[in-house]
Every structure is written in structure tokens, then in C-alpha cells.
Coordinates of C-alpha atoms in Angstrom, one line a residue:
Chain A
M548 CA -0.2 141.0 69.8
T549 CA -1.9 138.9 72.4
P550 CA -5.6 139.3 73.1
P551 CA -6.5 141.8 75.9
E552 CA -6.3 140.3 79.3
T553 CA -6.3 142.3 82.5
G554 CA -4.8 145.5 83.9
A555 CA -3.9 148.8 82.3
P556 CA -2.9 147.6 78.8
V557 CA -6.5 146.5 78.2
Q558 CA -7.8 150.0 77.9
Y559 CA -5.0 150.9 75.5
R560 CA -5.4 147.9 73.3
T561 CA -9.1 148.4 73.0
S562 CA -8.4 151.9 71.7
V563 CA -5.9 150.6 69.2
T564 CA -8.4 147.9 67.9
T565 CA -11.1 150.4 67.3
D566 CA -8.7 153.0 65.9
A567 CA -7.0 150.6 63.6
A568 CA -10.1 148.7 62.6
A569 CA -12.2 151.7 61.9
P570 CA -11.0 152.4 58.3
T571 CA -10.3 148.7 57.4
P572 CA -13.8 147.1 57.7
A573 CA -15.3 149.7 55.4
P574 CA -14.5 148.0 52.1
I575 CA -15.4 144.6 53.6
V576 CA -18.8 145.9 54.5
V577 CA -19.3 147.0 50.9
N578 CA -18.1 143.8 49.4
S579 CA -19.8 141.2 51.6
E580 CA -22.0 140.8 54.6
P581 CA -21.6 143.4 57.4
A582 CA -20.3 140.9 60.0
A583 CA -19.9 142.4 63.5
P584 CA -16.8 140.4 64.7
Q585 CA -14.8 141.6 61.8
A586 CA -13.4 144.5 63.8
P587 CA -11.1 142.7 66.3
D588 CA -10.0 140.3 63.6
A589 CA -8.9 143.0 61.2
G590 CA -7.0 144.7 64.0
A591 CA -5.2 141.6 64.9
R592 CA -4.3 141.0 61.3
A593 CA -1.7 143.7 61.2
Q594 CA 0.1 142.2 64.2
L595 CA 0.2 138.5 63.4
E596 CA 3.2 136.8 65.0
V597 CA 5.6 134.7 63.0
V598 CA 6.4 131.4 64.7
H599 CA 9.5 129.7 63.5
P600 CA 9.6 125.8 63.4
K601 CA 11.6 124.1 66.1
H602 CA 14.6 122.2 64.8
W603 CA 14.7 119.4 67.3
T604 CA 17.5 117.3 65.6
R605 CA 19.7 120.4 65.4
W606 CA 19.2 121.0 69.1
I607 CA 20.0 117.4 70.0
L608 CA 23.1 117.2 67.9
S609 CA 24.3 120.5 69.2
A610 CA 23.8 119.3 72.7
V611 CA 25.8 116.1 72.0
A612 CA 28.6 118.1 70.4
V613 CA 28.7 120.5 73.4
F614 CA 28.8 117.5 75.7
F615 CA 31.9 116.0 73.9
V616 CA 33.7 119.3 73.9
A617 CA 33.0 119.9 77.6
Q618 CA 34.2 116.3 78.4
F619 CA 37.4 117.0 76.5
L620 CA 38.0 120.4 78.2
W621 CA 37.3 118.8 81.6
S622 CA 40.0 116.1 80.9
L623 CA 42.5 118.8 79.9
V624 CA 42.2 120.2 83.4
T625 CA 41.9 117.1 85.4
N626 CA 44.3 114.8 83.5
G627 CA 47.7 115.2 85.2
Q628 CA 49.6 113.7 82.3
Y629 CA 49.3 116.9 80.4
R630 CA 51.8 118.4 82.9
W631 CA 50.6 122.0 82.5
D632 CA 53.3 123.0 84.9
V633 CA 55.9 122.0 82.4
F634 CA 54.0 123.7 79.7
A635 CA 54.0 126.9 81.6
E636 CA 57.7 126.6 82.5
F637 CA 58.7 126.3 78.8
F638 CA 56.1 128.4 77.1
F639 CA 58.0 131.6 77.5
S640 CA 61.5 130.1 78.1
D641 CA 64.3 131.8 76.2
A642 CA 65.0 128.9 73.9
V643 CA 61.4 128.6 72.8
V644 CA 60.9 132.3 72.3
K645 CA 64.2 132.4 70.3
G646 CA 63.0 129.4 68.2
L647 CA 59.6 131.1 67.7
G648 CA 61.5 134.3 66.5
L649 CA 63.4 132.2 64.0
T650 CA 60.2 130.5 62.7
L651 CA 58.6 133.9 62.2
W652 CA 61.6 135.4 60.6
L653 CA 62.0 132.5 58.1
T654 CA 58.3 132.7 57.4
V655 CA 58.5 136.4 56.7
I656 CA 61.6 136.2 54.4
A657 CA 60.5 133.1 52.5
G658 CA 56.9 134.4 52.2
A659 CA 58.0 137.8 50.9
V660 CA 60.7 136.5 48.5
G661 CA 58.5 133.6 47.5
F662 CA 55.5 135.7 46.6
A663 CA 57.6 138.4 44.9
L664 CA 59.4 135.8 42.8
G665 CA 56.1 133.9 42.3
G666 CA 54.5 137.1 41.0
L667 CA 57.3 137.5 38.4
L668 CA 57.0 133.8 37.5
A669 CA 53.2 134.1 37.1
V670 CA 53.6 137.1 34.8
A671 CA 56.3 135.3 32.8
R672 CA 54.0 132.3 32.5
L673 CA 51.3 134.5 31.1
S674 CA 53.6 136.5 28.8
K675 CA 53.5 136.1 25.0
S676 CA 57.2 135.3 24.9
P677 CA 57.6 131.5 24.5
L678 CA 61.0 131.6 26.0
L679 CA 59.9 133.4 29.3
N680 CA 56.9 131.2 29.4
S681 CA 58.8 127.9 29.2
L682 CA 61.5 129.1 31.5
A683 CA 58.9 129.9 34.1
W684 CA 57.1 126.7 33.5
S685 CA 60.3 124.7 34.0
F686 CA 61.2 126.6 37.2
I687 CA 57.8 125.8 38.6
W688 CA 58.0 122.2 37.4
F689 CA 61.4 121.7 39.0
F690 CA 60.7 123.2 42.4
R691 CA 57.4 121.5 42.7
S692 CA 59.1 118.1 41.8
V693 CA 62.0 118.2 44.3
P694 CA 61.0 117.6 47.9
L695 CA 61.8 120.6 50.1
V696 CA 64.0 118.5 52.4
V697 CA 66.2 117.3 49.5
Q698 CA 66.5 120.9 48.3
L699 CA 67.6 122.1 51.7
V700 CA 70.2 119.4 52.0
V701 CA 71.6 120.1 48.6
W702 CA 71.8 123.9 49.2
Y703 CA 73.5 123.2 52.6
N704 CA 76.0 120.9 50.9
L705 CA 76.4 123.0 47.7
G706 CA 80.1 123.2 48.6
Y707 CA 80.4 119.5 47.8
L708 CA 79.3 120.1 44.2
Y709 CA 80.7 123.6 43.7
P710 CA 83.5 124.3 46.2
Q711 CA 84.0 127.8 45.0
L712 CA 81.5 130.3 43.6
G713 CA 82.6 133.4 41.7
L714 CA 82.7 135.7 38.7
G715 CA 85.2 135.2 35.9
W716 CA 85.4 133.6 32.4
P717 CA 82.2 131.8 31.4
F718 CA 82.4 128.0 31.3
T719 CA 85.6 127.9 33.4
T720 CA 86.5 128.0 37.1
D721 CA 88.9 130.9 36.5
F722 CA 87.2 133.4 38.9
W723 CA 89.5 136.3 38.2
F724 CA 86.9 138.9 39.2
A725 CA 85.6 137.6 42.5
S726 CA 85.5 134.3 44.3
F727 CA 84.0 132.9 47.4
E728 CA 84.2 129.7 49.4
T729 CA 80.8 128.1 49.0
V730 CA 80.8 126.9 52.6
T731 CA 81.1 130.4 54.0
L732 CA 78.7 131.9 51.6
I733 CA 75.8 129.5 52.2
S734 CA 75.3 129.2 55.9
S735 CA 72.5 126.9 57.3
F736 CA 70.3 130.0 57.5
A737 CA 71.0 131.0 53.9
A738 CA 70.4 127.4 52.8
A739 CA 67.0 127.5 54.6
V740 CA 66.0 130.8 53.2
L741 CA 67.0 129.7 49.6
G742 CA 65.2 126.4 49.9
L743 CA 62.0 127.8 51.4
S744 CA 61.8 130.8 49.1
L745 CA 62.3 128.9 45.9
H746 CA 59.9 126.2 47.0
Q747 CA 57.4 128.9 48.0
A748 CA 57.9 130.8 44.7
A749 CA 56.9 127.8 42.6
Y750 CA 53.7 127.3 44.5
S751 CA 52.7 131.0 44.8
A752 CA 53.4 131.5 41.1
E753 CA 50.5 129.2 40.3
I754 CA 48.2 130.8 42.9
I755 CA 48.9 134.3 41.5
R756 CA 48.5 133.0 37.9
A757 CA 45.1 131.5 38.8
G758 CA 44.1 134.8 40.3
I759 CA 45.1 136.8 37.2
L760 CA 43.3 134.3 34.9
S761 CA 40.1 134.7 37.0
V762 CA 39.8 138.3 35.9
D763 CA 37.4 138.8 33.0
Q764 CA 39.0 139.4 29.6
G765 CA 36.7 142.4 29.1
Q766 CA 38.6 144.2 31.9
L767 CA 41.8 144.1 29.9
E768 CA 40.0 145.2 26.8
A769 CA 38.4 148.1 28.5
A770 CA 41.7 149.2 30.0
A771 CA 43.4 148.9 26.7
A772 CA 40.6 150.9 25.0
L773 CA 41.2 153.6 27.5
G774 CA 44.9 153.7 26.6
L775 CA 45.9 152.8 30.2
P776 CA 49.7 152.1 30.3
R777 CA 50.7 148.5 31.0
R778 CA 51.7 149.2 34.6
V779 CA 48.5 150.9 35.5
R780 CA 46.5 148.1 33.8
F781 CA 48.3 145.5 35.9
F782 CA 48.5 147.2 39.3
R783 CA 45.3 149.2 39.3
I784 CA 42.9 147.1 37.3
I785 CA 43.9 143.4 37.1
L786 CA 45.7 142.8 40.4
P787 CA 43.1 144.3 42.8
Q788 CA 40.5 142.0 41.1
A789 CA 42.8 139.0 41.0
A790 CA 43.5 139.6 44.7
R791 CA 40.1 138.3 45.6
A792 CA 41.0 134.9 44.3
I793 CA 44.6 135.1 45.4
V794 CA 44.2 136.1 49.0
P795 CA 42.5 132.9 50.5
N796 CA 45.0 130.6 48.8
A797 CA 47.9 132.8 49.6
F798 CA 47.0 132.7 53.3
N799 CA 46.7 128.9 53.1
E800 CA 50.3 128.9 51.8
V801 CA 51.6 131.3 54.4
I802 CA 50.0 129.3 57.2
G803 CA 51.4 126.2 55.7
L804 CA 54.8 127.9 55.5
V805 CA 54.7 128.7 59.2
K806 CA 54.6 125.0 60.0
G807 CA 56.6 124.0 56.9
T808 CA 59.6 125.9 58.3
S809 CA 60.0 123.0 60.8
V810 CA 61.7 121.0 58.0
V811 CA 64.8 123.2 58.3
F812 CA 65.8 120.9 61.2
V813 CA 67.7 119.0 58.5
V814 CA 70.2 121.9 58.4
A815 CA 70.2 122.1 62.2
L816 CA 68.5 125.5 62.5
P817 CA 66.9 125.8 66.0
E818 CA 63.4 127.1 64.9
L819 CA 60.4 126.5 67.2
F820 CA 59.8 122.9 66.5
Y821 CA 63.4 121.9 66.5
T822 CA 64.0 123.7 69.8
V823 CA 61.1 121.8 71.4
Q824 CA 62.4 118.5 70.1
V825 CA 65.8 119.2 71.6
V826 CA 64.2 120.0 75.0
Y827 CA 62.0 116.9 75.1
N828 CA 64.9 114.7 74.0
R829 CA 66.7 115.9 77.1
N830 CA 63.8 115.7 79.7
Q831 CA 61.5 113.1 78.0
L832 CA 58.4 115.3 78.6
V833 CA 57.2 114.9 75.0
I834 CA 53.6 115.9 75.2
P835 CA 53.9 119.1 77.3
L836 CA 56.6 120.4 75.0
L837 CA 54.8 119.5 71.8
L838 CA 51.8 121.4 73.3
V839 CA 54.1 124.4 73.7
A840 CA 54.8 124.3 70.0
V841 CA 51.2 123.6 69.0
V842 CA 49.8 126.5 71.0
W843 CA 52.3 128.9 69.5
Y844 CA 51.4 127.7 66.0
A845 CA 47.8 128.1 66.9
I846 CA 48.4 131.7 68.0
I847 CA 50.2 132.5 64.8
T848 CA 47.5 130.9 62.7
T849 CA 44.8 132.9 64.6
V850 CA 46.5 136.2 64.0
L851 CA 47.0 135.3 60.3
S852 CA 43.3 134.2 60.0
I853 CA 42.2 137.5 61.4
A854 CA 44.4 139.4 59.0
Q855 CA 43.0 137.3 56.2
F856 CA 39.4 138.2 57.1
Y857 CA 40.1 141.9 56.9
I858 CA 42.3 141.7 53.8
E859 CA 39.6 139.7 52.0
R860 CA 37.0 142.1 53.1
R861 CA 39.1 145.0 51.7
F862 CA 39.3 143.3 48.3
S863 CA 35.7 142.3 48.1
R864 CA 34.7 146.0 47.8
G865 CA 32.6 146.3 44.7
A866 CA 32.3 142.5 44.3
L867 CA 29.5 142.4 46.9
R868 CA 26.6 144.8 46.9
V869 CA 26.9 145.2 50.7
L870 CA 29.9 144.2 52.7
P871 CA 29.2 141.7 55.5
P872 CA 29.7 143.1 59.0
T873 CA 33.0 142.4 60.8
P874 CA 32.8 140.3 63.9
I875 CA 33.3 143.5 65.9
Q876 CA 30.5 145.3 64.1
R877 CA 28.3 142.2 64.6
A878 CA 29.1 142.1 68.3
T879 CA 28.5 145.8 68.9
G880 CA 25.3 145.5 66.8
W881 CA 24.1 142.6 69.0
V882 CA 24.9 144.5 72.2
R883 CA 23.1 147.5 70.9
T884 CA 19.9 145.5 70.0
Q885 CA 20.0 143.8 73.4
W886 CA 20.5 147.1 75.1
A887 CA 17.6 148.6 73.1
R888 CA 15.4 145.7 74.1
L889 CA 16.2 146.2 77.8
D890 CA 15.5 149.9 77.4
D891 CA 12.2 149.3 75.7
T892 CA 10.7 146.7 78.0
P893 CA 9.3 149.1 80.6
S894 CA 8.1 151.6 77.9
V895 CA 6.3 149.1 75.8
A896 CA 3.0 150.8 76.6
D897 CA 4.0 154.2 75.2
E898 CA 5.6 152.9 72.0
P899 CA 2.4 151.8 70.2
A900 CA 0.8 154.9 71.4
I901 CA 3.1 156.8 69.1
D902 CA 2.2 154.4 66.4
T903 CA -1.5 154.7 66.8
P904 CA -2.0 157.9 64.8
T905 CA -0.2 156.4 61.8
V906 CA -2.3 153.2 62.0
A907 CA -5.4 155.3 62.2
A908 CA -4.3 157.5 59.3
R909 CA -3.9 154.5 57.1
Chain B
M627 CA 27.6 165.7 6.2
T628 CA 27.9 168.9 8.0
T629 CA 28.5 169.0 11.7
T630 CA 27.2 172.5 12.1
T631 CA 23.7 171.4 11.5
R632 CA 24.0 168.9 14.2
L633 CA 25.2 171.2 17.0
A634 CA 21.9 171.9 18.7
P635 CA 21.5 175.5 19.8
S636 CA 20.5 174.4 23.3
F637 CA 23.8 172.6 23.7
D638 CA 25.4 174.1 26.8
E639 CA 29.2 174.2 26.6
N640 CA 29.5 174.7 30.4
I641 CA 28.0 171.5 31.6
T642 CA 29.6 169.4 29.1
A643 CA 33.2 168.4 29.3
A644 CA 33.7 168.0 25.6
P645 CA 35.8 170.8 24.2
S646 CA 34.6 172.9 21.3
R647 CA 35.8 170.9 18.5
R648 CA 36.8 171.7 15.0
S649 CA 34.5 169.8 12.6
T650 CA 37.5 168.5 10.8
D651 CA 38.4 166.1 13.7
G652 CA 37.3 162.5 13.7
L653 CA 37.7 161.4 10.1
V654 CA 37.9 157.6 9.9
E655 CA 39.2 156.0 6.8
I656 CA 39.1 152.3 6.4
S657 CA 40.6 151.0 3.2
G658 CA 41.1 147.5 1.9
V659 CA 40.7 145.9 5.3
S660 CA 40.8 142.1 5.5
K661 CA 41.0 139.9 8.5
S662 CA 40.9 136.1 8.9
Y663 CA 40.7 133.8 11.9
G664 CA 42.4 130.8 10.5
P665 CA 40.6 129.8 7.4
H666 CA 37.5 131.9 8.3
E667 CA 37.6 135.3 6.7
V668 CA 35.7 137.8 8.9
L669 CA 36.5 141.0 7.0
H670 CA 36.9 141.0 3.2
D671 CA 38.4 144.0 1.6
I672 CA 36.4 146.7 3.4
D673 CA 36.4 150.3 2.3
L674 CA 34.6 152.8 4.4
T675 CA 35.1 156.5 5.0
I676 CA 33.4 158.1 8.0
E677 CA 33.3 161.9 7.9
P678 CA 34.0 164.0 11.0
G679 CA 31.0 164.3 13.1
E680 CA 29.1 161.7 11.2
V681 CA 26.9 159.1 12.9
V682 CA 27.1 155.7 11.3
A683 CA 25.2 152.6 12.3
L684 CA 26.7 149.2 11.4
L685 CA 24.0 146.6 10.9
G686 CA 24.2 143.0 10.0
P687 CA 23.5 139.5 11.2
S688 CA 25.7 138.1 14.0
G689 CA 29.0 136.9 12.6
S690 CA 28.9 139.4 9.8
G691 CA 32.1 141.1 11.0
K692 CA 30.6 144.3 12.2
S693 CA 32.1 144.0 15.7
T694 CA 35.5 143.0 14.3
L695 CA 35.4 146.1 12.0
L696 CA 34.6 148.3 15.0
R697 CA 37.5 146.9 17.0
A698 CA 39.8 147.3 14.1
I699 CA 39.1 151.1 14.2
N700 CA 40.8 151.5 17.6
H701 CA 43.3 148.7 16.9
L702 CA 42.0 146.4 19.6
E703 CA 42.0 144.0 16.7
S704 CA 44.8 144.0 14.3
V705 CA 44.1 143.5 10.6
D706 CA 45.8 141.3 8.1
R707 CA 45.6 143.6 5.1
G708 CA 44.6 147.2 4.5
S709 CA 44.6 150.1 6.9
V710 CA 42.6 152.2 9.3
T711 CA 43.4 155.8 10.0
I712 CA 41.9 158.5 12.3
D713 CA 42.5 161.9 10.8
G714 CA 45.1 160.5 8.5
Q715 CA 47.0 158.8 11.4
Y716 CA 47.4 155.1 11.8
I717 CA 46.8 153.9 15.4
G718 CA 48.9 150.8 15.4
Y719 CA 51.5 151.7 12.8
E720 CA 53.8 154.3 11.5
R721 CA 54.1 154.7 7.7
R722 CA 57.5 155.3 6.2
G723 CA 57.5 155.2 2.5
D724 CA 55.7 152.1 1.4
K725 CA 56.0 150.2 4.7
L726 CA 53.9 150.2 7.8
Y727 CA 56.1 149.8 10.9
E728 CA 54.3 148.4 13.9
L729 CA 54.4 150.8 16.8
H730 CA 55.4 150.1 20.4
E731 CA 52.5 149.5 22.7
K732 CA 53.1 152.8 24.5
E733 CA 52.6 154.8 21.3
V734 CA 49.6 152.7 20.3
L735 CA 48.0 153.4 23.7
K736 CA 48.6 157.1 23.3
R737 CA 47.0 157.2 19.9
R738 CA 44.2 155.0 20.9
T739 CA 42.9 157.6 23.4
Q740 CA 41.5 159.6 20.4
V741 CA 39.0 156.8 20.1
G742 CA 36.6 156.0 22.9
M743 CA 34.8 152.7 23.2
V744 CA 31.6 151.5 24.9
F745 CA 31.2 147.7 25.2
Q746 CA 28.3 145.4 25.1
N747 CA 29.0 144.2 28.7
F748 CA 29.9 147.7 30.0
N749 CA 33.3 146.3 31.3
L750 CA 33.3 148.8 34.1
F751 CA 36.0 148.2 36.7
P752 CA 34.0 146.5 39.4
H753 CA 36.4 147.4 42.2
L754 CA 36.2 151.1 41.5
T755 CA 33.2 153.4 42.1
A756 CA 31.5 155.1 39.2
I757 CA 33.6 158.2 39.6
E758 CA 36.8 156.3 40.1
N759 CA 36.1 154.5 36.8
I760 CA 35.8 157.8 35.0
V761 CA 38.8 159.5 36.5
E762 CA 41.2 156.6 36.2
A763 CA 42.3 157.2 32.6
P764 CA 42.7 161.0 32.7
I765 CA 44.8 160.7 35.8
A766 CA 46.8 157.7 34.8
L767 CA 47.6 159.4 31.4
G768 CA 48.7 162.5 33.2
R769 CA 46.1 164.6 31.4
L770 CA 44.4 166.1 34.5
S771 CA 45.1 166.6 38.1
K772 CA 43.0 164.7 40.6
T773 CA 40.7 167.6 41.4
D774 CA 40.2 168.5 37.7
A775 CA 39.5 164.9 36.8
R776 CA 37.0 164.8 39.6
E777 CA 35.3 167.9 38.4
L778 CA 35.2 166.6 34.9
A779 CA 33.8 163.3 36.0
L780 CA 31.0 164.9 38.1
G781 CA 30.1 167.0 35.0
L782 CA 30.0 163.9 32.9
L783 CA 27.9 162.0 35.5
A784 CA 25.5 164.9 35.5
R785 CA 25.2 164.7 31.8
V786 CA 24.3 161.0 31.8
G787 CA 21.9 161.7 34.7
L788 CA 23.8 159.9 37.4
S789 CA 25.0 162.7 39.7
D790 CA 23.7 160.9 42.7
K791 CA 25.5 157.6 41.9
A792 CA 29.1 158.9 41.8
D793 CA 30.2 156.8 44.8
H794 CA 28.3 153.6 43.9
Y795 CA 30.1 150.5 42.8
P796 CA 29.1 149.2 39.4
R797 CA 27.4 146.2 41.0
Q798 CA 25.2 148.5 42.9
L799 CA 23.9 150.0 39.7
S800 CA 21.4 148.7 37.1
G801 CA 22.6 147.7 33.7
G802 CA 21.4 150.9 32.1
Q803 CA 23.1 153.0 34.8
Q804 CA 26.3 151.0 34.3
Q805 CA 26.3 151.6 30.6
R806 CA 25.7 155.3 31.1
V807 CA 28.8 155.3 33.5
A808 CA 30.7 153.5 30.8
I809 CA 29.7 156.2 28.3
A810 CA 30.9 158.9 30.7
R811 CA 34.1 157.0 31.1
A812 CA 34.7 156.9 27.4
L813 CA 33.9 160.6 27.1
A814 CA 36.5 161.5 29.8
L815 CA 39.3 161.4 27.4
K816 CA 37.5 163.7 25.0
P817 CA 37.8 161.3 22.0
K818 CA 37.3 162.4 18.4
V819 CA 35.6 159.1 17.6
L820 CA 33.3 157.1 19.8
L821 CA 32.7 153.4 19.1
F822 CA 29.6 151.6 20.5
D823 CA 29.7 147.8 20.3
E824 CA 26.1 146.7 20.7
P825 CA 25.6 149.1 23.7
T826 CA 22.1 147.9 24.6
S827 CA 22.3 144.2 23.8
A828 CA 23.0 143.2 27.4
L829 CA 20.2 145.3 28.9
D830 CA 16.7 144.5 30.0
P831 CA 14.2 145.9 27.5
E832 CA 13.0 148.6 29.9
L833 CA 16.5 149.9 30.4
V834 CA 17.4 150.3 26.7
G835 CA 15.7 153.6 26.4
E836 CA 17.8 155.5 28.9
V837 CA 21.0 154.4 27.2
L838 CA 19.8 155.2 23.7
A839 CA 18.7 158.6 25.0
V840 CA 22.2 159.4 26.2
I841 CA 23.7 158.2 22.9
G842 CA 21.1 160.3 21.1
E843 CA 22.3 163.4 23.1
L844 CA 25.9 162.6 22.0
T845 CA 25.0 162.9 18.3
K846 CA 24.6 166.7 19.0
L847 CA 28.2 167.1 20.1
G848 CA 29.9 166.7 16.7
T849 CA 31.9 163.6 17.8
T850 CA 32.1 160.9 15.1
L851 CA 29.9 158.0 16.3
V852 CA 30.1 154.5 15.0
I853 CA 27.4 152.3 16.5
V854 CA 27.0 148.5 16.1
T855 CA 23.4 147.9 17.0
H856 CA 20.4 145.8 16.6
E857 CA 18.1 148.6 17.4
I858 CA 16.8 149.3 13.9
G859 CA 14.4 152.1 15.1
F860 CA 17.2 153.8 17.0
A861 CA 19.5 153.6 13.9
R862 CA 16.8 155.1 11.8
E863 CA 16.4 157.9 14.3
V864 CA 20.0 159.0 15.0
A865 CA 22.2 157.7 12.2
D866 CA 23.2 159.8 9.2
R867 CA 24.2 156.6 7.4
V868 CA 23.5 153.0 7.8
V869 CA 26.0 150.4 6.7
F870 CA 24.9 146.8 6.2
L871 CA 27.5 144.1 6.5
D872 CA 27.2 140.4 5.8
G873 CA 29.9 137.8 5.4
G874 CA 32.7 140.4 6.1
R875 CA 31.6 142.6 3.2
V876 CA 29.7 145.9 3.0
L877 CA 26.6 144.9 1.0
E878 CA 24.7 148.2 1.1
Q879 CA 25.0 151.6 2.6
G880 CA 23.1 154.9 2.5
T881 CA 20.7 157.1 4.5
P882 CA 18.5 155.2 7.0
A883 CA 15.5 156.0 5.0
R884 CA 16.9 154.4 1.9
V885 CA 18.6 151.3 3.4
L886 CA 16.0 150.6 6.1
L887 CA 12.9 151.4 4.2
H888 CA 13.9 150.5 0.6
P889 CA 16.7 148.0 0.9
Q890 CA 18.1 147.0 -2.5
H891 CA 20.2 143.9 -1.7
P892 CA 18.2 140.7 -1.0
R893 CA 20.3 139.9 2.1
T894 CA 19.4 143.3 3.6
Q895 CA 15.7 142.7 2.8
D896 CA 15.9 139.3 4.4
F897 CA 17.7 140.6 7.5
L898 CA 15.3 143.5 8.0
R899 CA 12.3 141.2 7.6
K900 CA 13.7 139.1 10.4
V901 CA 14.5 141.8 12.9
L902 CA 11.6 144.2 12.4

């Protein structure tokens, strides 16, 4: 609190000083010399203000960064080469929206199948059976070795290697039970789904395995000592704890997959990126159309990042003593404190008046 | 060892979840148990019978095999030779004639619930609250409905003095409180035998007392207790029998007064000189 100056507050402050100081100097008087100016000093002690150091370099660097960002944003608006009119024309065009739909659909299928299969592979890798273990290891080794593009081309051209697929006698091509033309069975969409899913499975298997390994061995022992059945042990005890390590990497993978789907252009599937390419090859407006794709990817990534935040928060229950506030809670909290501050300003004089008795009582 | 003497008259059946128990339950027979990790033999031909309701303290230097022996009782650790039975029943095997057939995991898990275990590092499930930790097993094993399990858990929490911590996560509790929740969790399945693997070794010194007090209370219930501990004073106070192990062998056993105050074996004398 600042020293008394002029006006009404003076009277109030004097009363606080005397009230608050009254009990405090007593021991001082006993211990040392009875100095008269002790009283205001002691009163001020309770209200010493903390002054934070000024971080000048931080401020300067921030200002520089803000300048560059502003400069860039300004150029986005003023530079005609961006052709925002073209961007606006194509952003919601039928072809682009359809391509976006295909991108999302491929992501969802390949993500779901990939993670489900990856989960099984991870469990197989951790199983005590040497056969399952080495099979899973080989699967992961193979699909991490073969480039996705190659895989897609091979799946799409599987008919060249195996013209017919069917059920019949083993080790023969006598499909007496059922037989299919490979070309009709594996469309370009099926080839894309197969390639993306198997590729994704190999990578997610390792992520899930890492998550399971991160759970303390003691947890398994405790669960076993309680006689919990295997399924309960895995789904109720191990997986929720492993999820904390799995979720960030899994979202990395899914976000990678959203953009990774663009390689399906090799089997001529018109997903978002391929669609955009087709359009700019026709009208030569490369940058505006690439921006259309980029902004859509950014929107998807944003939505996924928000989902990631809340899912991570859900799985950190128990791992942290207190959960950090969500951005919404933080924003409402900030507004509330600002509001309270506004509310308080005129009534500053009465607030300490309520405090005075407590100060005096101490 | 008679269980009746141990059932304190003040023991209130209503606030405890443990059923009134026949004193014949909880007989642990360990015979000829040996176990090696590679060339290193951790247990050497151990014979030990623990009577129903008896409280046994296993003492010994680290590496003496006492923890392994404890874990062999509930088959967390399989043995190379010999057998362990609870009330005449093998946990991991089925005996037909002269052969022991290894049981399927499902059956092992079912039999294992007769034995509760409390770990050195508590091993509470960190993503579940105190009460969720306790109700997990009774619900998952289909023994109790959710409401019954909750009621049981609240009773157990009250017994270990943590009624107000039911909805806390383990990380929000002190070490001593966590270990008391772990004891309540082990009690929820109403085991005949309770195993304690150095229950206070991971605790700050000032928290040891609260856990020992809870274990001390349990000795009044008539459950068989096997406690691996370094708390010699506690062993002397609560144990009916002290078993001293070293190098995978039982070197000496007897009443606390005899083994702890008048040890016969030079290794026991040496050990007690070091820890006391």
C-alpha cells in the first residue's frame, strides 16, 4: 500500500496503521529500544508490494516477432498474386468438397483398421508365444520396409500377379469353392484402403507396444494378485495407463495419415490433393489452389489437435495431482478475474475496512 | 496357535467386511520348495507350515529369498520343485495321482483370490480413485453388485481410517495412505491368507506407524498373515512366530521372544546385531 497522500483515503489508512500496528510493536518494545517510528513501518510490512523484474530482451524479441508476423499478414492481403478470389471460388467447389470427403473417409477407415490391427500386432509382439511374436515382428518389418507408394501400386496391379483369387484346394489354382477376378475384387479404392491400413498397422503396432511397455510391471502383478481376468487386466488396468503414452503419438500418426492419403494419387483416386492438382493443371493457378488444400488440411489438423487435448486430459486423470485448466476454463477464469477487478475498483475503500478487524485481532 | 484367543472382544463384526471365519481356513503348507534363477538358487528345499490364523514374520537379509517365498505362496512366482498349498489346495496345479498338472490361467486366478497381497510399492492403480481401486476386483470377478461393492469398500476405507479419501486418486494421497488403501483393496476379496511384502519399506519413517497400526488390527481378525518385514520391533509385537531365512534356507524359527532375543544361529545373531 502506498503512503497516505491526500483526500478521503488518508483518514481510513491512518486508522488501519494504528489498528494494525497496535499489537505488533509490543514485542519489539520489549526486545529492543522503544523507537517511535516503528509503528508505520510495521503497518507497511504486511502490505509490501512484490515488483517483478522487467524482461527487456523478451519484450524486444517479441516485438520483432510480432513485426514479422504483421508484415506477412499484410502481404497476404495486399499481394494480388495470392488470388484470393480464385481461392474463394474453389474452396467450397463440388470437386474440392468431394475430394475432401474422400480424404476424410480414407483417413477414418485406414486409421480405424490400422489401429485395430496394430493393437493386435502389439499384443502378439508382447505375447510369450515365439511364433506369434516373430510373425508380428515380420509383419511390422515388412510393411515398414516397403514404401507406401510401391505397396499401393502392387495392390492395384495384384491381378497381374494373381489373376484370380478364390477358395479351393491348397497349393493349387483349382478354386472349386469360390473364385473372383482380382481386377474386379480390388478396385482403386480397395487398393488404397489395403495399402494405407496395412502401412498404418505396422506403425501403430509399435506405438501401442511402446505404450503398453511404459506401464509399470507392478501394475500387472497387482492385477494378477487380485485374480483379475486377463481381459479386465488389459482393458481396465493396462490400456488406460498405456493410453497416456499412446495418444500423443497416435494423433501424430493420424495427422500424418490425413496428408499421407495424398499418395493414393498413384491409383488415380481423386482425394483432396489430387483434385486440386487436376484443377491447377487445367487453369495454371497453382498457388491459389494449393492454398485451398493447405487450408483444408489446417482445419482438419486443428480439429484433431483440439480432440487430442481433451483426450489426453481425460487419460491424465490420476497421473497429475491437479488437472490443468482447459483453454475454455482458462478464458472464463480470466474474464472472471477481469470482471471482478472492474467491479472492485470503485469499492476499494470498503474492502480493507472489512479486513481491519481481522488485522487488529491478530 | 489358537485363533480364538486372537479375536478381540471389541472386534465389531458390523463395521468390518470380513466374514465370520472358521478358524480352520487359511492353512499354508510349504513343502520341499526350491527355486533357481539360472545358476543362482534362491530357495532351497523349504518346509514351512503356517497354521490358520497364525501371524508369521519372515526376516532375513536382502537376497535371502523371503520375498520369493512369499510370492510362491500365491503363485505369482512358480517353483521348480516342491509344492505350496492353501487349505490343502494347490494354487497353480491340480494333483492327479503322483502328477501335478499345471492349471489354466483362469483357474489359477480364481484360486489366487483366496490369498491377498500387499506390495512394497503399493501398486495401486493410479488411474482409478481409492474406492475404484477397491471395488475393481469384487465387481470384475462377479462377486458383488456395484452397490454392494461400494458399500463394502466404504466400510473397508473406514476401517483403515480413510473414509474421507474415497474419491482421491492414489497420487493425491501420502505413501502411508496409499498403503492403507492397498490393504483395503486386498481385504475386499475376503482372503483367507494375507501376504505383506515389506509393506513399510517404501514409506517415510513418520508414515510407518499408521500402516503398522492397520496391520496390527488385522491380526485380530483371524486371517493368516505372512509378513516380510524389516521392522523387528513390529515383528516382535504382532508375530506369533518369526522365521529367519538366509541363502534360501530357513535357518531358525520360533516365537519372537526366542528368535529375536535369544537367537541360536550365528547368522541370525549377526543379522539382528546389524538391524537393531
